[in-house]
XYZ file of C-alpha atoms in Angstrom:
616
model
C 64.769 -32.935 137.104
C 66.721 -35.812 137.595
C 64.305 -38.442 138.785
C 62.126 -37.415 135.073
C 65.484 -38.651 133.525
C 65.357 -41.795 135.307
C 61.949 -42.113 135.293
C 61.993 -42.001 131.156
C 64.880 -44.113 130.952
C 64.232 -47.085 133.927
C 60.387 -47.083 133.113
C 60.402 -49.627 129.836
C 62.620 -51.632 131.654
C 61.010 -51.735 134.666
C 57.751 -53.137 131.930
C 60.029 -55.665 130.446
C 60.963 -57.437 133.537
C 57.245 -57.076 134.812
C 56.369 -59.284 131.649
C 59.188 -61.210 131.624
C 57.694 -63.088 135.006
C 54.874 -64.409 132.816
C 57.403 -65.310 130.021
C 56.332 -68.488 129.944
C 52.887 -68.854 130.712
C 49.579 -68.483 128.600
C 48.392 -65.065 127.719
C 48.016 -62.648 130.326
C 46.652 -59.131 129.462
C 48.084 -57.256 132.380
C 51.663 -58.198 130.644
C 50.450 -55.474 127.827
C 48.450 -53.169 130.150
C 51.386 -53.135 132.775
C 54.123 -52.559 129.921
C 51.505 -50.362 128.114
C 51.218 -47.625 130.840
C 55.256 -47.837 131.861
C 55.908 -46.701 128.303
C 52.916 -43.876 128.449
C 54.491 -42.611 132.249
C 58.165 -42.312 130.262
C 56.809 -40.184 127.755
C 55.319 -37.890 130.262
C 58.496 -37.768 131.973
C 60.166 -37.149 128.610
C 57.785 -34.794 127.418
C 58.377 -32.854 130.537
C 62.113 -32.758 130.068
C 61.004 -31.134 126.766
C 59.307 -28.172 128.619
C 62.309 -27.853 130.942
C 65.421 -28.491 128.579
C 67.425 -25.784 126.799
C 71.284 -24.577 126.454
C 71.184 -23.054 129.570
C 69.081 -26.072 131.755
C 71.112 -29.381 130.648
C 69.816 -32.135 132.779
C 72.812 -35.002 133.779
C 73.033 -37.785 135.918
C 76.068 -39.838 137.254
C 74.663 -43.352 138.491
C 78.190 -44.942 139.439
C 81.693 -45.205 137.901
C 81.049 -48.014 135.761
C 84.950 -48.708 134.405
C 87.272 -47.653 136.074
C 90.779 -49.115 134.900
C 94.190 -47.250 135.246
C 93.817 -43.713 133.566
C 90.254 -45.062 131.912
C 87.330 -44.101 133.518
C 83.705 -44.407 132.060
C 80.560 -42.802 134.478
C 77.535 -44.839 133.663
C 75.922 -41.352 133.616
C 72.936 -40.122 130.995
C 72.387 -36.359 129.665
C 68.859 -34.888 128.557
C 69.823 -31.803 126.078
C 68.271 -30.744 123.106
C 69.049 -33.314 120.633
C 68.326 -35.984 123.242
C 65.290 -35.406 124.809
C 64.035 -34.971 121.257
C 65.108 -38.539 120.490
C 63.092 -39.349 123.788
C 59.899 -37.580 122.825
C 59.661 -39.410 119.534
C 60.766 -42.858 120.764
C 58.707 -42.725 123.682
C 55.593 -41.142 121.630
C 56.089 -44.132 118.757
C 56.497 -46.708 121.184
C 53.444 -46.313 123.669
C 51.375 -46.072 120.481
C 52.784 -49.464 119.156
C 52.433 -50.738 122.719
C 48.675 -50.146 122.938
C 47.984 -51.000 119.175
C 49.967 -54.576 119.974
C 47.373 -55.331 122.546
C 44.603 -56.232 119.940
C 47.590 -57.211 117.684
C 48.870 -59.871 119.009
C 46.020 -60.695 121.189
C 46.036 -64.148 120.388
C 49.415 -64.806 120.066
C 50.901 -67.662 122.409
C 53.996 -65.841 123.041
C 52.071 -62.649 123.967
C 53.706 -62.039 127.191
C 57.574 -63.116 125.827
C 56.686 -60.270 122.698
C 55.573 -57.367 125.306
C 58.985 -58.099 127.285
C 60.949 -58.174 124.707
C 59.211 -54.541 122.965
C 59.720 -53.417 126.388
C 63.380 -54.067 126.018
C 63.978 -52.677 122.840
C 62.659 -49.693 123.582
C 65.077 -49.272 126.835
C 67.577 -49.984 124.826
C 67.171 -47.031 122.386
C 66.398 -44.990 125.226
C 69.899 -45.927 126.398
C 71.315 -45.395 123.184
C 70.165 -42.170 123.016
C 70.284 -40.671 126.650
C 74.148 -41.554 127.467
C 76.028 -39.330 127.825
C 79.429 -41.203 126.124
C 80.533 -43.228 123.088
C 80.965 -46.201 125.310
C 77.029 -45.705 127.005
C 75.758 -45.294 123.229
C 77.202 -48.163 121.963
C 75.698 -50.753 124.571
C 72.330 -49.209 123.711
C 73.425 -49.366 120.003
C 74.068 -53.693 121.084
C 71.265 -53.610 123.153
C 68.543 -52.702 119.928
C 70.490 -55.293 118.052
C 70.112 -58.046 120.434
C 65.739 -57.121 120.935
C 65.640 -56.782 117.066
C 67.261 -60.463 116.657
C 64.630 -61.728 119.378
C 61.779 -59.767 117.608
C 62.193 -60.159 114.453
C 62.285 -63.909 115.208
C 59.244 -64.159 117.540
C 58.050 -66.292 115.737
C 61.079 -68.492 115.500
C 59.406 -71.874 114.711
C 59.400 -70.204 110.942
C 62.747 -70.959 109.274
C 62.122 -67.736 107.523
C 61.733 -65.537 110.619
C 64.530 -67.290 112.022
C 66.792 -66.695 108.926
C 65.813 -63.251 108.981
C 66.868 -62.508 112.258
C 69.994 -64.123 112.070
C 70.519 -62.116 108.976
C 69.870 -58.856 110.963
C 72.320 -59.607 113.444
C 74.993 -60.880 111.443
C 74.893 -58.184 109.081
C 75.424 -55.512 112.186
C 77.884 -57.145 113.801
C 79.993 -56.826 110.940
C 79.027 -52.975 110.790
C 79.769 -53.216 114.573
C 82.729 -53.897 114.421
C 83.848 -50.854 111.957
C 82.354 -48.616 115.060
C 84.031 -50.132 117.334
C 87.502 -49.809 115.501
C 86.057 -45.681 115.299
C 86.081 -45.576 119.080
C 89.688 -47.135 119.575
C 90.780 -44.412 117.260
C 89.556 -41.373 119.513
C 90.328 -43.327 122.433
C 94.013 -44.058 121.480
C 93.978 -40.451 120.643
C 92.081 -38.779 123.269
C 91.800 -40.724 126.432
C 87.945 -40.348 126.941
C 85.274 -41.160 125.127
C 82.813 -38.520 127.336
C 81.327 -36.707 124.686
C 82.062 -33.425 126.088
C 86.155 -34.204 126.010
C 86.065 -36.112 122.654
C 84.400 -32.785 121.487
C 86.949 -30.304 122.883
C 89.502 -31.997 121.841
C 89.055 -33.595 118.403
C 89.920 -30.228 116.572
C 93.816 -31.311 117.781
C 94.059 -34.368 116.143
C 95.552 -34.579 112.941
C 92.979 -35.225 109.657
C 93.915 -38.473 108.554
C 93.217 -39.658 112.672
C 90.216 -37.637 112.798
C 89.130 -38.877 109.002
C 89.317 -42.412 110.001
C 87.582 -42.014 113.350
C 84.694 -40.939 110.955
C 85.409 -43.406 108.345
C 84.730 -45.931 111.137
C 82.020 -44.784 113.073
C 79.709 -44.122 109.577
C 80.574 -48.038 109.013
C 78.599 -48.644 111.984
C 76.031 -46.361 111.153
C 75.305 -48.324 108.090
C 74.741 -51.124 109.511
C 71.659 -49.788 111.608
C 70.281 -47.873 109.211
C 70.823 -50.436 106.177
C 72.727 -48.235 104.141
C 74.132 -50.337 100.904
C 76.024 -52.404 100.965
C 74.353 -53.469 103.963
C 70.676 -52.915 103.449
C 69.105 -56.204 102.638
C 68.877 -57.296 106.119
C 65.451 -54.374 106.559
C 63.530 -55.548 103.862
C 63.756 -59.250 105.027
C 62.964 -58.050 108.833
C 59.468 -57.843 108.109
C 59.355 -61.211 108.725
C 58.407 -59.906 112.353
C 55.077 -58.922 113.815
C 53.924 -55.870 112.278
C 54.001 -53.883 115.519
C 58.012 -54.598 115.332
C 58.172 -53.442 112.129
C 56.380 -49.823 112.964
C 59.148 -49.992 115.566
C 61.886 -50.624 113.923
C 61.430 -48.377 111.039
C 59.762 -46.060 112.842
C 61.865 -44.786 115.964
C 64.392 -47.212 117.181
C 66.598 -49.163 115.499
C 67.395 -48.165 112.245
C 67.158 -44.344 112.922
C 70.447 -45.039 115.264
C 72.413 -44.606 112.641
C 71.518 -41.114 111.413
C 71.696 -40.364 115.459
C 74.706 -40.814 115.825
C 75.998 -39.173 112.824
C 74.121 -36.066 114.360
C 74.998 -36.691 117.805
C 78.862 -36.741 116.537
C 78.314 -33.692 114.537
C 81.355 -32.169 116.062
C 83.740 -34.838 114.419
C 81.941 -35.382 110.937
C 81.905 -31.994 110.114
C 86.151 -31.507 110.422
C 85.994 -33.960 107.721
C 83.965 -32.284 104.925
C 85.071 -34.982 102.503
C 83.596 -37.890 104.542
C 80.511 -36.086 105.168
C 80.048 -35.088 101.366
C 80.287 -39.135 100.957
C 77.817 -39.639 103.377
C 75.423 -37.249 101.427
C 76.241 -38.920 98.044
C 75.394 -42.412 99.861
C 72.270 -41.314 100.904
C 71.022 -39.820 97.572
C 72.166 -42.959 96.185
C 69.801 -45.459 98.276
C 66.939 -42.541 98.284
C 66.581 -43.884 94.478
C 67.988 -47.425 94.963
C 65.253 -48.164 97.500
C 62.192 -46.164 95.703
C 63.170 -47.956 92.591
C 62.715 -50.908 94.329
C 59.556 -50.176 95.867
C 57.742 -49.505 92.680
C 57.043 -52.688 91.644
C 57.362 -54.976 94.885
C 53.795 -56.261 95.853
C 54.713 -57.007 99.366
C 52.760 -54.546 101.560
C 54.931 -54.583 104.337
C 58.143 -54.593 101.841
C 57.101 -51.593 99.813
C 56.707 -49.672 103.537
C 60.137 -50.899 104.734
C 61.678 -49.570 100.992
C 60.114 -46.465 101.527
C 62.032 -46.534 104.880
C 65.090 -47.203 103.736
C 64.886 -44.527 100.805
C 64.204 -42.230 103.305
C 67.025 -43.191 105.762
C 68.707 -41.600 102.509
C 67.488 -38.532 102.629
C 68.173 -37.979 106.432
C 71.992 -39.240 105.761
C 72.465 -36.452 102.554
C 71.258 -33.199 104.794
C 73.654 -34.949 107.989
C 76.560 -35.410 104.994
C 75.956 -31.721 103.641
C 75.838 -30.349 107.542
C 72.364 -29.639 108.132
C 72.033 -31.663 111.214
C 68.816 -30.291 112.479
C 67.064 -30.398 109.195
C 68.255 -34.402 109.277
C 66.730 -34.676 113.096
C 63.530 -33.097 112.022
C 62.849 -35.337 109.091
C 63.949 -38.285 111.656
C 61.003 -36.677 113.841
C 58.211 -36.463 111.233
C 59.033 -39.485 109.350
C 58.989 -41.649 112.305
C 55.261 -40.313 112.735
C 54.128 -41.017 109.604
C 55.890 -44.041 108.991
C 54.769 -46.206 112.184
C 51.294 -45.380 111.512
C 51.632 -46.607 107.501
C 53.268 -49.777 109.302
C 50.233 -49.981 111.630
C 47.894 -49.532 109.326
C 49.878 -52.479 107.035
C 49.165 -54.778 110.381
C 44.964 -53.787 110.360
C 44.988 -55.152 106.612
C 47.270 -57.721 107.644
C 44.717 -58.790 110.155
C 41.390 -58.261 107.735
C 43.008 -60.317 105.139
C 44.463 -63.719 107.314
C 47.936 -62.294 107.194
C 48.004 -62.064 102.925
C 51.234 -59.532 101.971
C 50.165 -59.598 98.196
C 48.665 -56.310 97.572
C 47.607 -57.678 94.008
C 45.224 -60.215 96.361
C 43.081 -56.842 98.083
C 41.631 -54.258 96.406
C 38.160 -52.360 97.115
C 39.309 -52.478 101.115
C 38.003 -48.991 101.895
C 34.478 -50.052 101.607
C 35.366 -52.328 104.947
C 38.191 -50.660 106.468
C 37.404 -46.777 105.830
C 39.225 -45.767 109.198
C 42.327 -47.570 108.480
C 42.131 -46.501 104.704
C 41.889 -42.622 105.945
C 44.515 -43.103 107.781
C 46.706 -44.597 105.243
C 46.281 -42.000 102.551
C 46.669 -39.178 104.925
C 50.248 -41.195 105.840
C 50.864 -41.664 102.280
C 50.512 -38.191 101.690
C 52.867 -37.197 104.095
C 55.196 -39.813 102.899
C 55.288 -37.884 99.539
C 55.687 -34.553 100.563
C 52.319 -32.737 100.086
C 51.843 -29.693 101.746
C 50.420 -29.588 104.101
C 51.502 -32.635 106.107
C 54.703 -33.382 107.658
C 56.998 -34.544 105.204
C 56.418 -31.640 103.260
C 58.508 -29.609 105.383
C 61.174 -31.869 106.401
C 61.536 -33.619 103.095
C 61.479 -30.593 101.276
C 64.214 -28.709 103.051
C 66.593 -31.216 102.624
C 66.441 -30.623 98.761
C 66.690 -27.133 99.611
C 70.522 -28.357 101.558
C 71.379 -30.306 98.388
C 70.530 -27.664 95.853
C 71.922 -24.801 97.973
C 75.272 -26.842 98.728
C 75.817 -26.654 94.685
C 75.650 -30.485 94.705
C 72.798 -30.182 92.315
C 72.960 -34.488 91.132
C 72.235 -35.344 94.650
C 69.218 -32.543 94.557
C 68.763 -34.405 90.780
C 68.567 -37.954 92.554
C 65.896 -36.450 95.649
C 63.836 -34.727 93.168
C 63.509 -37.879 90.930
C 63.283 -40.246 94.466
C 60.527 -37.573 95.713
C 58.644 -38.730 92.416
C 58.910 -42.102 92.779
C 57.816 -41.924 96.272
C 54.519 -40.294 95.518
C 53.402 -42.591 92.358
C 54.665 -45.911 94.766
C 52.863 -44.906 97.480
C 49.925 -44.006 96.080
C 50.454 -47.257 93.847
C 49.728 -49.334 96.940
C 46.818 -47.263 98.410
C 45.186 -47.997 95.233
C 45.614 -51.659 94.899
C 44.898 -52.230 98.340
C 42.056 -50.311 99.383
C 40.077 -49.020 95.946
C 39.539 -50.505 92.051
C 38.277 -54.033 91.609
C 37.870 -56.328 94.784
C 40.185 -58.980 93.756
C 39.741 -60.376 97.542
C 36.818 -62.003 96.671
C 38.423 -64.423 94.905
C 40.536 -65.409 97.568
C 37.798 -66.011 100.179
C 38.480 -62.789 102.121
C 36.422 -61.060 104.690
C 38.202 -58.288 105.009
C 36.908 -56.051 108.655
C 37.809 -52.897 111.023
C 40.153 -53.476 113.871
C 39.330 -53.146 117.356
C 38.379 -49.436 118.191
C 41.163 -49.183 120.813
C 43.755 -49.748 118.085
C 42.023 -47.297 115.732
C 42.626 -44.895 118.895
C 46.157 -45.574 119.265
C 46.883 -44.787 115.534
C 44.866 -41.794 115.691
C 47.754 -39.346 117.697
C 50.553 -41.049 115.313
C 47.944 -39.609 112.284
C 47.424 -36.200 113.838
C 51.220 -35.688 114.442
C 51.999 -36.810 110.661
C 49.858 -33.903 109.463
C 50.672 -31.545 111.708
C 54.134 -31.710 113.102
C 55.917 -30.171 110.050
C 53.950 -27.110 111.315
C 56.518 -26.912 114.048
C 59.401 -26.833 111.944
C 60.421 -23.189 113.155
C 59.977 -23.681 116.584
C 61.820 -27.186 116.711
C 65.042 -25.422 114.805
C 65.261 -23.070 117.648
C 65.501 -25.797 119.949
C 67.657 -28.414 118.651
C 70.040 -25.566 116.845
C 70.692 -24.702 120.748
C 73.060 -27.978 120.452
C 73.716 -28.340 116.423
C 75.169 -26.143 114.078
C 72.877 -24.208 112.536
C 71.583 -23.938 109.090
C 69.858 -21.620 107.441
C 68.939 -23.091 103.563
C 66.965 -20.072 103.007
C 70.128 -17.391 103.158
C 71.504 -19.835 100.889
C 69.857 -19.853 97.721
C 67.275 -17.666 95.924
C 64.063 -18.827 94.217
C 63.699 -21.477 96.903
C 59.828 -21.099 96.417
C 60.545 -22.596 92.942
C 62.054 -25.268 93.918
C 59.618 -26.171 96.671
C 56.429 -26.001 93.414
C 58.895 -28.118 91.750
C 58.978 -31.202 93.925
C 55.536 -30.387 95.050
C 54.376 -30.458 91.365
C 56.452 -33.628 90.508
C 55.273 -35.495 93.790
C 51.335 -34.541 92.931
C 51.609 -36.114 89.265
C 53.347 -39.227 90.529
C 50.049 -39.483 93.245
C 47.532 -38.469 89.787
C 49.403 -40.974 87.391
C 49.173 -43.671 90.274
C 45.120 -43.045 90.466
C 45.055 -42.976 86.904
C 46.751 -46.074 85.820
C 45.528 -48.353 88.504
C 42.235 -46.837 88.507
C 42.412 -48.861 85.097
C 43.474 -51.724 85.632
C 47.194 -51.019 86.101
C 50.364 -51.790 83.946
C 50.201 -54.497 80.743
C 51.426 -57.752 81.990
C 54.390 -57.658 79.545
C 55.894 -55.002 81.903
C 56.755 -58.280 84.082
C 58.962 -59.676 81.328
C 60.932 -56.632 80.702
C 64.829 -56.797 81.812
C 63.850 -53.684 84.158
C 61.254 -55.406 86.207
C 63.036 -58.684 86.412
C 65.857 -56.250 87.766
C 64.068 -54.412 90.458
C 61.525 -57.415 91.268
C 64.656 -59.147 92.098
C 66.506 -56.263 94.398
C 69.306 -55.292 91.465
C 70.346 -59.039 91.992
C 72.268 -58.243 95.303
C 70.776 -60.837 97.838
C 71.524 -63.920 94.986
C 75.192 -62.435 94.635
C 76.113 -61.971 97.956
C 74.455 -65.602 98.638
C 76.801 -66.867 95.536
C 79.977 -65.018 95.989
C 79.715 -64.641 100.097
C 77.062 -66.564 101.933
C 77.687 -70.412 99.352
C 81.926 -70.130 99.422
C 81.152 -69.539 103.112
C 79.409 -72.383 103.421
C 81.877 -74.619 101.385
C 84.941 -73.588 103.177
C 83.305 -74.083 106.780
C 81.825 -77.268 105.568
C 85.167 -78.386 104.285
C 87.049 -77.712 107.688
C 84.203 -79.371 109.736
C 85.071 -82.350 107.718
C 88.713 -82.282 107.368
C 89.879 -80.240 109.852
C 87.477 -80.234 113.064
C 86.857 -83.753 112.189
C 90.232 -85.548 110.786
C 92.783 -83.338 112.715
C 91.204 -81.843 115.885
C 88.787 -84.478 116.494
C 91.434 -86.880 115.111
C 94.270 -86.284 117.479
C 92.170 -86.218 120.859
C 90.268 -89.111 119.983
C 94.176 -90.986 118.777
C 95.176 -89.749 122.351
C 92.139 -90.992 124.017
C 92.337 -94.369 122.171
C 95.801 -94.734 123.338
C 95.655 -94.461 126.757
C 92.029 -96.673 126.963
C 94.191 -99.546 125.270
C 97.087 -98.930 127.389
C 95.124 -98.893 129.982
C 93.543 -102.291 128.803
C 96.643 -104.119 128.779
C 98.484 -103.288 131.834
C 94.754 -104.149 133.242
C 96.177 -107.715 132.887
C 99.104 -106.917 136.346
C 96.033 -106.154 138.757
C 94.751 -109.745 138.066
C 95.023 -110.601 141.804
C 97.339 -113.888 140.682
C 100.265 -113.965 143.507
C 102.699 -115.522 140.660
C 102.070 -113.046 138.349
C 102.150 -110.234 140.617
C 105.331 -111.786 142.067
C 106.948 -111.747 137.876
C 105.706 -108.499 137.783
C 107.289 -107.310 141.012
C 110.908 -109.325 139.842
C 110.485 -107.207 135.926
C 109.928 -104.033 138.489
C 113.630 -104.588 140.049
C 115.199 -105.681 137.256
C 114.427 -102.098 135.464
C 114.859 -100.260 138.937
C 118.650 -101.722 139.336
C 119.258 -101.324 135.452
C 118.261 -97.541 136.063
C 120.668 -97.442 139.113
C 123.150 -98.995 136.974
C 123.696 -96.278 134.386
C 122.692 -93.625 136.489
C 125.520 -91.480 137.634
C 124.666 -88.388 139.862
């Protein structure tokens, strides 16, 4: 079983480097064939782990020692359990699909081959990330998706605004980084090892406080990747990357590290009930923090990457409340339905010359019915409607909240759960049915090739019917995570399921209604409520006042009086002086025998002065 492991894990790379060769050249379509078909062979190696895989048939692998310094010793070594090869399914399942739809995506893009190597990459990264078997091997895949996001997101770096973007992305990580890294000096200090298996065993014998800020630190980290607030406005801006990224991204790699490894450490977060009960209250807090948002963006891709980030919210409160599995299995359908909503985003993007405004599209089915299908059925999974996926995942982590007693969170979800629906359904309406406000523009709005229909098409089948396989995938994954039983813990659970099912269909009928005539009045847009959510609660203009501007002032002000006046200052004084020195004793090497002859007489005179006073 080993050689699947390596096969899954070495394959994308093995793709990256293939299309790195032709980095540099025109267009070549093997670059996304080549890359295409290495991601499709390590999903059939994953997918066979999957069949093989249990508590009892752990697959691990020990490459080499890869530190090795005194007492510390880290294996570069990789593990395929439960929880893992889980991870390795849905990356590798996301990933070929964005792979194959980026062919006819970026078909005409000049750095086609450079975008396939660095997708490649990225996706070898999280499959590092998720496969190692240490803190140490996690966190270079957790650098690795970092780095490929920052080159991704600014493919298309001759845009300042791509370029800013990126940069923003990896700024705002690093500084999460840095909190995770301070998390694994603590149970290094502490333990010795930061092997999963020995950090495990022997966490319970550390004392709270050590153990609470281990946690503290590594959920800093964690909200960096997954854009928890504070540090969420970097995903929203990312969409300044191809579309394909984006399904990516959201989707299956980068910002569902976060929740991973809040899973992955389960062992640690849940000694510190305190820390994971303000994890859940985070979580419920951007679940409604991003929907709000999302309700009244008109950015396609934005309103998608809201809805992401809202439900990065919902994954963190059932993790926070200790329902691990029921977090990994709404990680699993929501990267399904969520990378097809983003690739169905890029087919409009494409029929309408790359227009975000969904208040520029409208009547879009009539020309795109395969990619509108798609869509709704996406959107409906998105908001929780029985019978696709979401309803199952989404709905069992209000089951956590309300039978944990912490009935505002379940309050916050319900409301979010609402807001999803009507938002959703809020864009499928403005952008594929009512008036044809395209028309205006000058649009001719098409279908997409039929090969990226075809690539969509699993990503749609698994969004409606993966939730199906709820039971099945609990008795898997609970083979490694606690488990949880909602059900045992609260009565009238069927009530509460009608509830949010009830709520979530009248935000999808009052979203047909209202923009099946003609929408909101335009006063809404000069209300102090839309000026605050249009404008992200004001957060990205305060932290460029009160951070990113003082910033600039104060590193502005020691380039010019400190780099410049003191640094620069005293090497070029230094320089100056010996050039001038230099200059005028130029004047003894003048070749004149007289002169040499003075200088050779002023020469003695010091030497026999020096001899003089000098006493030995």
């Amino acid at each position: 079983m080993e050689k699947y492991l390596l096969i899954a894990l070495f394959a994308p790379i093995v793709g990256s480097l293939f299309a790195a060769i032709f980095g540099d050249r025109p267009k070549n379509v093997i670059t996304g064939i080549v890359t295409s078909a290495l991601l499709g062979i390590s999903f059939l190696a994953s997918f066979y782990l999957l069949t093989y895989v249990d508590e009892t048939h752990i697959v691990k692998v020990e490459l080499f020692t890869w530190i090795l310094a005194g007492n510390f010793t880290i294996p570069f070594n990789f593990i395929a359990d439960p929880v893992s090869v889980i991870m390795m399914v849905t990356v590798t399942t996301v990933s070929t699909a964005v792979h194959v739809y980026s062919m006819g995506y970026m078909a005409n893009d000049k750095g086609y081959n450079r975008y396939f190597s660095y997708l490649s990459a990225f996706v070898f990264s999280m499959m590092i990330l998720v496969m190692s078997n240490n803190f140490l091997g996690l966190f270079i895949g957790w650098e690795g998706v970092g780095l490929c996001s920052w080159l991704l997101i600014g493919h298309w770096y001759h845009k300042h605004s791509a370029s800013w973007a990126a940069n923003e992305a990896f700024i705002m990580n690093r500084v999460a980084d840095l909190g995770m890294l301070v998390g694994l000096f603590i149970l290094f200090w502490n333990i010795g090892s930061l092997e999963y298996d020995v950090v495990f065993e022997n966490i319970g014998s550390l004392d709270n406080d050590t153990v609470t800020l281990a946690a503290i630190f590594l959920f800093v980290g964690a909200m960096g990747k997954s854009a928890q607030f504070p540090l969420h406005t970097w995903l929203a801006d990312a969409m300044e990357g191809p579309t394909p990224v984006s399904a990516l991204i959201h989707a299956a790699t980068m910002v569902t590290a976060g929740v991973y490894l809040v899973i992955r450490a389960n062992e640690i977060f849940a000694l510190v009930p305190d820390v994971g009960f303000f994890i859940a209250c985070l979580g419920a807090f951007v679940a409604m923090f991003a929907a709000s948002m999302a309700l009244v963006n008109n950015d396609l891709k934005r309103i998608i990457a809201y809805s992401t980030l809202s439900q990065l919210g919902y994954m963190f409160v059932a993790a926070g409340l200790g329902a691990y599995w029921i977090a990994l299995f709404h990680l699993m359908t929501h990267a399904f339905f969520k990378s097809v909503l983003f690739l169905g985003a890029g087919n409009v993007m494409h029929a309408m010359d790359d227009e975000l405004n969904i208040k520029k599209m409208g009547g879009l089915n009539s020309s795109m019915k395969y990619t509108g299908l798609i869509m709704i059925l996406a959107s409906l999974a998105l908001s929780g409607i029985f019978p696709f996926a979401g309803f199952f995942s989404k709905d069992a982590i209000l089951e956590v909240a309300f039978a944990e007693h912490a009935y505002i969170l379940w309050a916050m979800l319900w409301v979010s759960a609402g807001l999803t629906a009507f938002y959703s359904f809020r864009l499928v309406m403005l952008v594929f049915f009512g008036k044809k406000e395209h028309k205006k523009f000058g649009f001719n709005p098409h279908e997409t090739y039929t090969f990226v229909l075809l690539a969509m098409t699993p990503l749609a089948i698994l969004a409606i019917v993966s939730g199906f396989f709820g039971g099945a995938f609990e008795s898997y994954v609970t083979q490694i995570l606690p488990h949880y039983d909602n059900h045992h813990h609260i009565s009238g659970a069927a009530i509460l399921i009608a509830m949010t099912l009830a709520l979530a269909i009248g935000g999808i009928m009052f979203a047909v209604y209202k923009y099946s005539n003609g929408g909101f009045d335009k006063k809404l847009e000069q209300t102090f409520i839309y000026k605050l959510l249009i404008n992200q609660y004001y957060i990205p203009e305060a932290y460029d006042r009160f951070l990113v501007q003082p910033f600039t002032r104060a590193s502005t002000y020691a380039w010019l009086n400190i780099d410049n006046k003191i640094v620069d200052g005293t090497v070029d004084l230094i320089a100056t002086t010996i050039y001038k020195t230099g200059d005028k004793t130029r004047a003894m090497q003048s070749g004149n025998l007289s002169k040499m002859l003075r200088w050779m007489v002023v020469g003695l005179v010091v030497l026999l002065t020096l001899a003089l006073f000098y006493r030995p």
